[in-house]
């Protein structure tokens, strides 16, 4: 590829995504944003392995949970209560279809999608969860099964870089210029993660397909779909008018753009009947991280 296609914001680099771990873990939530539906409780009593509480024995308690040390010190029977084990599994769905490979300021929307999902992914694995990847492209998708810890996140980053490079190369070669419908691309998502998992879909939601709302409703029966809409607010801030655009096949067309600055600044929009967090591809990753922390609070023990 040419040198221009290797520039930051155009190419996707694994070292830059790995470095987002520090940004993700040090970001402060932006107070103006409310969390999207579907947050996770931090502590619940159950039958896990981590001790959540200690109390005196009452009739009917399981004697296998007696705590010898506390009983010996106090002279009264005490039992342990354990924190419930909750396996948080998140499938990061990255939209690398052709429409995502453009941007007017800091980065392509495709790069911003990868950054946003990486910020979310680092928070998931650092809080003990597992992450997987479904990278949607104009060709075959790239799939990474869910895994935990740093190794799992590194696998996801590798998959995103691989899918992004393939999509960018196809665009340069003039291949795959038509976006497959997003609803069809999501058809296999429910088979990649277990019931109760969340699916975090990062996209511009171009060419959503007529059945996107039905697809999300079907996923929501056993899983939790959460939407991240990546836009380029600079377009909305342009004076409204008809602008000349050169297509990949050399054709020149005129599109009506601009005139929507107020709508571009809305922190949440409705996509297929569901709330979507709005991120601007032109803002810094630090700004993006603050918005994400507010909308996707990490599941950490208090």
C-alpha positions as a Markdown table, in Angstrom:
| # | Residue | x | y | z |
|---|---|---|---|---|
| 1 | Unk | 0.0 | 0.0 | 0.0 |
| 2 | Unk | 1.0 | 3.6 | -0.5 |
| 3 | Unk | 2.5 | 5.7 | 2.3 |
| 4 | Unk | -0.7 | 7.6 | 2.7 |
| 5 | Unk | -2.6 | 4.4 | 3.5 |
| 6 | Unk | -0.2 | 3.6 | 6.3 |
| 7 | Unk | -0.8 | 7.0 | 8.0 |
| 8 | Unk | -2.3 | 7.0 | 11.5 |
| 9 | Unk | -6.1 | 7.2 | 11.4 |
| 10 | Unk | -6.1 | 5.3 | 8.0 |
| 11 | Unk | -4.3 | 2.1 | 8.8 |
| 12 | Unk | -5.1 | 0.2 | 12.0 |
| 13 | Unk | -2.1 | -0.7 | 14.1 |
| 14 | Unk | -2.0 | -3.3 | 16.8 |
| 15 | Unk | 0.5 | -1.4 | 19.0 |
| 16 | Unk | -1.9 | 1.6 | 19.0 |
| 17 | Unk | -4.8 | -0.6 | 20.1 |
| 18 | Unk | -2.7 | -2.3 | 22.8 |
| 19 | Unk | -1.7 | 1.1 | 24.1 |
| 20 | Unk | -5.4 | 1.9 | 24.6 |
| 21 | Unk | -5.4 | -0.3 | 27.7 |
| 22 | Unk | -4.0 | 2.5 | 29.8 |
| 23 | Unk | -6.5 | 5.0 | 28.3 |
| 24 | Unk | -9.4 | 2.7 | 29.0 |
| 25 | Unk | -8.4 | 2.0 | 32.7 |
| 26 | Unk | -7.7 | 5.7 | 33.6 |
| 27 | Unk | -10.7 | 7.3 | 31.8 |
| 28 | Unk | -13.1 | 9.3 | 34.0 |
| 29 | Unk | -16.8 | 9.1 | 33.1 |
| 30 | Unk | -18.3 | 12.1 | 31.4 |
| 31 | Unk | -21.0 | 13.2 | 33.9 |
| 32 | Unk | -23.4 | 14.5 | 31.2 |
| 33 | Unk | -24.0 | 11.0 | 29.8 |
| 34 | Unk | -26.4 | 8.4 | 31.2 |
| 35 | Unk | -25.4 | 4.8 | 31.0 |
| 36 | Unk | -27.1 | 2.8 | 28.2 |
| 37 | Unk | -29.5 | 0.0 | 29.3 |
| 38 | Unk | -27.9 | -3.3 | 30.4 |
| 39 | Unk | -25.3 | -2.5 | 33.1 |
| 40 | Unk | -24.0 | -5.3 | 35.3 |
| 41 | Unk | -24.3 | -5.6 | 39.1 |
| 42 | Unk | -21.0 | -5.5 | 40.9 |
| 43 | Unk | -21.6 | -7.9 | 43.7 |
| 44 | Unk | -24.3 | -10.6 | 44.3 |
| 45 | Unk | -24.3 | -13.3 | 47.0 |
| 46 | Unk | -24.3 | -16.8 | 45.6 |
| 47 | Unk | -22.1 | -19.9 | 45.3 |
| 48 | Unk | -18.9 | -18.7 | 43.8 |
| 49 | Unk | -15.4 | -19.0 | 45.3 |
| 50 | Unk | -14.8 | -15.4 | 46.5 |
| 51 | Unk | -15.9 | -14.6 | 50.1 |
| 52 | Unk | -18.5 | -11.8 | 50.0 |
| 53 | Unk | -19.5 | -11.7 | 53.7 |
| 54 | Unk | -19.2 | -13.4 | 57.1 |
| 55 | Unk | -22.1 | -13.8 | 59.6 |
| 56 | Unk | -23.2 | -15.9 | 62.5 |
| 57 | Unk | -24.7 | -19.3 | 61.9 |
| 58 | Unk | -28.5 | -19.7 | 61.9 |
| 59 | Unk | -30.5 | -22.9 | 61.7 |
| 60 | Unk | -30.6 | -24.3 | 58.2 |
| 61 | Unk | -27.2 | -22.9 | 57.0 |
| 62 | Unk | -24.9 | -25.3 | 55.2 |
| 63 | Unk | -22.4 | -26.5 | 57.7 |
| 64 | Unk | -19.8 | -26.9 | 54.9 |
| 65 | Unk | -19.6 | -23.1 | 54.9 |
| 66 | Unk | -18.5 | -22.8 | 58.5 |
| 67 | Unk | -15.5 | -20.6 | 59.0 |
| 68 | Unk | -13.2 | -22.2 | 61.5 |
| 69 | Unk | -11.0 | -19.2 | 62.1 |
| 70 | Unk | -13.8 | -16.8 | 63.0 |
| 71 | Unk | -15.7 | -19.4 | 65.0 |
| 72 | Unk | -12.5 | -20.1 | 67.1 |
| 73 | Unk | -11.9 | -16.4 | 67.7 |
| 74 | Unk | -15.4 | -15.5 | 68.7 |
| 75 | Unk | -16.6 | -18.8 | 70.3 |
| 76 | Unk | -19.7 | -18.6 | 68.1 |
| 77 | Unk | -20.5 | -20.4 | 64.9 |
| 78 | Unk | -19.9 | -18.3 | 61.8 |
| 79 | Unk | -20.5 | -19.1 | 58.1 |
| 80 | Unk | -19.1 | -17.6 | 54.9 |
| 81 | Unk | -21.2 | -16.2 | 52.2 |
| 82 | Unk | -19.7 | -16.2 | 48.7 |
| 83 | Unk | -19.8 | -13.8 | 45.8 |
| 84 | Unk | -21.8 | -15.2 | 42.9 |
| 85 | Unk | -19.7 | -16.2 | 39.9 |
| 86 | Unk | -20.9 | -14.2 | 36.8 |
| 87 | Unk | -19.1 | -14.9 | 33.6 |
| 88 | Unk | -19.3 | -11.7 | 31.5 |
| 89 | Unk | -18.9 | -12.5 | 27.9 |
| 90 | Unk | -18.8 | -9.7 | 25.3 |
| 91 | Unk | -18.8 | -10.2 | 21.6 |
| 92 | Unk | -17.3 | -7.1 | 19.9 |
| 93 | Unk | -18.9 | -6.6 | 16.5 |
| 94 | Unk | -16.7 | -4.4 | 14.3 |
| 95 | Unk | -18.2 | -3.0 | 11.1 |
| 96 | Unk | -15.4 | -2.9 | 8.4 |
| 97 | Unk | -17.7 | -2.7 | 5.4 |
| 98 | Unk | -16.7 | -0.3 | 2.6 |
| 99 | Unk | -18.8 | 2.6 | 3.9 |
| 100 | Unk | -16.7 | 2.8 | 7.0 |
| 101 | Unk | -13.4 | 3.5 | 5.2 |
| 102 | Unk | -13.6 | 7.3 | 5.2 |
| 103 | Unk | -13.2 | 10.2 | 7.6 |
| 104 | Unk | -12.7 | 14.0 | 7.4 |
| 105 | Unk | -10.6 | 14.7 | 10.5 |
| 106 | Unk | -8.6 | 12.5 | 12.9 |
| 107 | Unk | -9.4 | 9.0 | 11.5 |
| 108 | Unk | -11.5 | 6.8 | 9.3 |
| 109 | Unk | -14.7 | 5.7 | 10.9 |
| 110 | Unk | -13.5 | 2.1 | 10.6 |
| 111 | Unk | -10.4 | 3.0 | 12.8 |
| 112 | Unk | -12.7 | 4.8 | 15.3 |
| 113 | Unk | -14.9 | 1.7 | 15.6 |
| 114 | Unk | -11.9 | -0.4 | 16.3 |
| 115 | Unk | -10.6 | 2.0 | 18.9 |
| 116 | Unk | -14.0 | 2.2 | 20.6 |
| 117 | Unk | -14.5 | -1.5 | 20.8 |
| 118 | Unk | -10.9 | -2.0 | 22.0 |
| 119 | Unk | -11.5 | 0.5 | 24.9 |
| 120 | Unk | -14.6 | -1.5 | 25.8 |
| 121 | Unk | -12.8 | -4.8 | 25.5 |
| 122 | Unk | -9.9 | -3.8 | 27.8 |
| 123 | Unk | -12.4 | -2.9 | 30.5 |
| 124 | Unk | -14.2 | -6.2 | 30.1 |
| 125 | Unk | -11.1 | -8.4 | 30.4 |
| 126 | Unk | -9.7 | -6.3 | 33.3 |
| 127 | Unk | -12.9 | -6.8 | 35.2 |
| 128 | Unk | -12.6 | -10.6 | 34.7 |
| 129 | Unk | -14.8 | -11.1 | 31.6 |
| 130 | Unk | -14.1 | -12.7 | 28.2 |
| 131 | Unk | -14.1 | -11.0 | 24.8 |
| 132 | Unk | -14.6 | -12.3 | 21.3 |
| 133 | Unk | -14.8 | -10.7 | 17.9 |
| 134 | Unk | -17.0 | -10.7 | 14.8 |
| 135 | Unk | -15.5 | -8.3 | 12.2 |
| 136 | Unk | -18.0 | -7.7 | 9.4 |
| 137 | Unk | -16.4 | -7.0 | 6.0 |
| 138 | Unk | -17.5 | -7.0 | 2.3 |
| 139 | Unk | -16.3 | -10.6 | 2.2 |
| 140 | Unk | -15.9 | -13.3 | 4.8 |
| 141 | Unk | -16.0 | -12.1 | 8.4 |
| 142 | Unk | -13.2 | -12.5 | 10.8 |
| 143 | Unk | -14.2 | -14.4 | 14.0 |
| 144 | Unk | -12.3 | -14.7 | 17.2 |
| 145 | Unk | -13.8 | -16.9 | 19.9 |
| 146 | Unk | -14.3 | -15.4 | 23.4 |
| 147 | Unk | -11.3 | -15.6 | 25.7 |
| 148 | Unk | -10.4 | -13.9 | 28.9 |
| 149 | Unk | -7.4 | -11.9 | 30.2 |
| 150 | Unk | -4.8 | -10.1 | 28.2 |
| 151 | Unk | -4.3 | -13.0 | 25.8 |
| 152 | Unk | -8.0 | -12.9 | 24.8 |
| 153 | Unk | -7.9 | -9.2 | 24.1 |
| 154 | Unk | -4.6 | -9.5 | 22.1 |
| 155 | Unk | -6.4 | -12.1 | 19.9 |
| 156 | Unk | -9.3 | -9.7 | 19.3 |
| 157 | Unk | -6.9 | -6.9 | 18.4 |
| 158 | Unk | -5.1 | -9.2 | 16.0 |
| 159 | Unk | -8.4 | -10.2 | 14.4 |
| 160 | Unk | -9.4 | -6.5 | 14.0 |
| 161 | Unk | -6.1 | -5.5 | 12.4 |
| 162 | Unk | -6.4 | -8.5 | 10.0 |
| 163 | Unk | -9.9 | -7.7 | 8.9 |
| 164 | Unk | -9.2 | -3.9 | 8.6 |
| 165 | Unk | -6.1 | -4.5 | 6.4 |
| 166 | Unk | -8.1 | -6.8 | 4.1 |
| 167 | Unk | -11.0 | -4.3 | 3.8 |
| 168 | Unk | -8.6 | -1.4 | 3.1 |
| 169 | Unk | -6.7 | -3.5 | 0.5 |
| 170 | Unk | -10.0 | -4.4 | -1.2 |
| 171 | Unk | -11.1 | -0.8 | -1.4 |
| 172 | Unk | -7.8 | 0.3 | -2.9 |
| 173 | Unk | -8.2 | -2.5 | -5.5 |
| 174 | Unk | -11.7 | -1.4 | -6.3 |
| 175 | Unk | -13.2 | -4.6 | -5.0 |
| 176 | Unk | -16.1 | -5.0 | -2.6 |
| 177 | Unk | -17.5 | -1.4 | -3.0 |
| 178 | Unk | -21.0 | -2.5 | -2.1 |
| 179 | Unk | -22.0 | -2.8 | 1.5 |
| 180 | Unk | -23.7 | -6.1 | 2.4 |
| 181 | Unk | -26.7 | -5.5 | 4.6 |
| 182 | Unk | -25.8 | -5.3 | 8.3 |
| 183 | Unk | -28.8 | -7.4 | 9.4 |
| 184 | Unk | -27.6 | -10.4 | 7.3 |
| 185 | Unk | -24.0 | -9.9 | 8.6 |
| 186 | Unk | -25.3 | -10.3 | 12.1 |
| 187 | Unk | -27.1 | -13.6 | 11.4 |
| 188 | Unk | -24.4 | -15.7 | 12.9 |
| 189 | Unk | -23.7 | -13.5 | 16.0 |
| 190 | Unk | -26.0 | -15.5 | 18.3 |
| 191 | Unk | -24.0 | -18.7 | 17.6 |
| 192 | Unk | -20.7 | -17.2 | 18.7 |
| 193 | Unk | -21.5 | -16.5 | 22.3 |
| 194 | Unk | -23.7 | -18.2 | 25.0 |
| 195 | Unk | -27.0 | -17.0 | 26.3 |
| 196 | Unk | -26.6 | -14.0 | 28.6 |
| 197 | Unk | -23.7 | -12.5 | 26.7 |
| 198 | Unk | -23.6 | -9.0 | 25.4 |
| 199 | Unk | -23.1 | -8.0 | 21.8 |
| 200 | Unk | -21.5 | -4.6 | 21.4 |
| 201 | Unk | -22.0 | -3.5 | 17.8 |
| 202 | Unk | -19.8 | -0.7 | 16.5 |
| 203 | Unk | -20.9 | 0.7 | 13.2 |
| 204 | Unk | -22.0 | 3.7 | 11.2 |
| 205 | Unk | -25.2 | 1.7 | 10.5 |
| 206 | Unk | -25.1 | 2.4 | 6.8 |
| 207 | Unk | -27.0 | -0.1 | 4.7 |
| 208 | Unk | -28.7 | -1.6 | 7.8 |
| 209 | Unk | -31.0 | -3.8 | 5.9 |
| 210 | Unk | -34.8 | -4.0 | 6.2 |
| 211 | Unk | -34.6 | -6.6 | 8.9 |
| 212 | Unk | -32.2 | -5.0 | 11.4 |
| 213 | Unk | -34.8 | -4.2 | 14.0 |
| 214 | Unk | -36.1 | -7.8 | 13.8 |
| 215 | Unk | -32.6 | -9.2 | 14.0 |
| 216 | Unk | -31.8 | -7.1 | 17.1 |
| 217 | Unk | -35.1 | -8.2 | 18.7 |
| 218 | Unk | -34.2 | -11.8 | 18.1 |
| 219 | Unk | -30.7 | -11.4 | 19.6 |
| 220 | Unk | -32.2 | -9.6 | 22.6 |
| 221 | Unk | -34.3 | -12.7 | 23.6 |
| 222 | Unk | -31.2 | -14.4 | 25.0 |
| 223 | Unk | -28.5 | -11.9 | 24.7 |
| 224 | Unk | -27.9 | -8.2 | 25.2 |
| 225 | Unk | -27.3 | -6.1 | 22.0 |
| 226 | Unk | -25.7 | -2.7 | 22.7 |
| 227 | Unk | -25.1 | -0.2 | 19.9 |
| 228 | Unk | -22.3 | 2.2 | 19.3 |
| 229 | Unk | -22.9 | 4.6 | 16.4 |
| 230 | Unk | -19.6 | 6.1 | 15.0 |
| 231 | Unk | -20.2 | 9.2 | 12.9 |
| 232 | Unk | -18.1 | 12.1 | 11.5 |
| 233 | Unk | -19.6 | 15.2 | 13.0 |
| 234 | Unk | -17.7 | 17.4 | 10.5 |
| 235 | Unk | -20.1 | 16.5 | 7.8 |
| 236 | Unk | -23.1 | 17.8 | 9.8 |
| 237 | Unk | -21.2 | 21.0 | 10.5 |
| 238 | Unk | -20.6 | 21.7 | 6.9 |
| 239 | Unk | -22.9 | 24.3 | 5.2 |
| 240 | Unk | -25.8 | 22.4 | 3.7 |
| 241 | Unk | -25.5 | 22.0 | 0.0 |
| 242 | Unk | -24.7 | 19.6 | -2.9 |
| 243 | Unk | -21.1 | 18.4 | -2.9 |
| 244 | Unk | -19.2 | 16.6 | -5.7 |
| 245 | Unk | -18.1 | 13.1 | -4.7 |
| 246 | Unk | -15.9 | 10.8 | -6.8 |
| 247 | Unk | -16.9 | 7.2 | -6.5 |
| 248 | Unk | -14.6 | 4.2 | -6.5 |
| 249 | Unk | -15.4 | 3.3 | -10.1 |
| 250 | Unk | -14.5 | 6.9 | -11.3 |
| 251 | Unk | -18.1 | 8.2 | -11.5 |
| 252 | Unk | -18.8 | 11.7 | -10.1 |
| 253 | Unk | -22.0 | 12.3 | -8.3 |
| 254 | Unk | -23.4 | 15.1 | -6.1 |
| 255 | Unk | -24.7 | 14.4 | -2.6 |
| 256 | Unk | -26.6 | 16.7 | -0.3 |
| 257 | Unk | -24.6 | 17.0 | 2.9 |
| 258 | Unk | -24.4 | 19.2 | 6.0 |
| 259 | Unk | -26.8 | 21.4 | 7.9 |
| 260 | Unk | -27.3 | 19.0 | 10.9 |
| 261 | Unk | -24.9 | 20.2 | 13.6 |
| 262 | Unk | -27.3 | 20.0 | 16.4 |
| 263 | Unk | -28.3 | 16.4 | 15.6 |
| 264 | Unk | -24.6 | 15.4 | 15.3 |
| 265 | Unk | -24.0 | 16.4 | 19.0 |
| 266 | Unk | -26.7 | 14.2 | 20.4 |
| 267 | Unk | -25.0 | 11.7 | 22.8 |
| 268 | Unk | -27.6 | 9.0 | 22.2 |
| 269 | Unk | -29.7 | 8.3 | 19.0 |
| 270 | Unk | -32.2 | 5.7 | 18.1 |
| 271 | Unk | -31.1 | 3.0 | 15.7 |
| 272 | Unk | -33.7 | 0.3 | 14.7 |
| 273 | Unk | -35.7 | 1.3 | 17.8 |
| 274 | Unk | -32.8 | 1.0 | 20.2 |
| 275 | Unk | -30.6 | 3.5 | 22.0 |
| 276 | Unk | -27.1 | 3.9 | 20.4 |
| 277 | Unk | -24.2 | 5.7 | 22.0 |
| 278 | Unk | -22.9 | 8.3 | 19.5 |
| 279 | Unk | -19.1 | 8.7 | 19.1 |
| 280 | Unk | -17.4 | 11.1 | 16.7 |
| 281 | Unk | -14.5 | 9.7 | 14.7 |
| 282 | Unk | -12.9 | 13.1 | 14.8 |
| 283 | Unk | -12.6 | 13.3 | 18.6 |
| 284 | Unk | -9.6 | 12.1 | 20.6 |
| 285 | Unk | -9.4 | 8.6 | 22.0 |
| 286 | Unk | -9.4 | 10.2 | 25.5 |
| 287 | Unk | -12.7 | 11.9 | 24.8 |
| 288 | Unk | -14.1 | 8.7 | 23.4 |
| 289 | Unk | -13.0 | 6.8 | 26.4 |
| 290 | Unk | -14.8 | 9.1 | 28.8 |
| 291 | Unk | -18.0 | 8.7 | 26.9 |
| 292 | Unk | -17.6 | 4.9 | 26.8 |
| 293 | Unk | -17.0 | 4.7 | 30.6 |
| 294 | Unk | -20.2 | 6.6 | 31.2 |
| 295 | Unk | -22.3 | 4.4 | 28.9 |
| 296 | Unk | -20.6 | 1.0 | 29.6 |
| 297 | Unk | -19.6 | 1.0 | 33.3 |
| 298 | Unk | -17.1 | -1.8 | 34.0 |
| 299 | Unk | -18.2 | -4.6 | 36.3 |
| 300 | Unk | -15.8 | -4.2 | 39.1 |
| 301 | Unk | -16.1 | -5.2 | 42.7 |
| 302 | Unk | -16.6 | -2.3 | 45.1 |
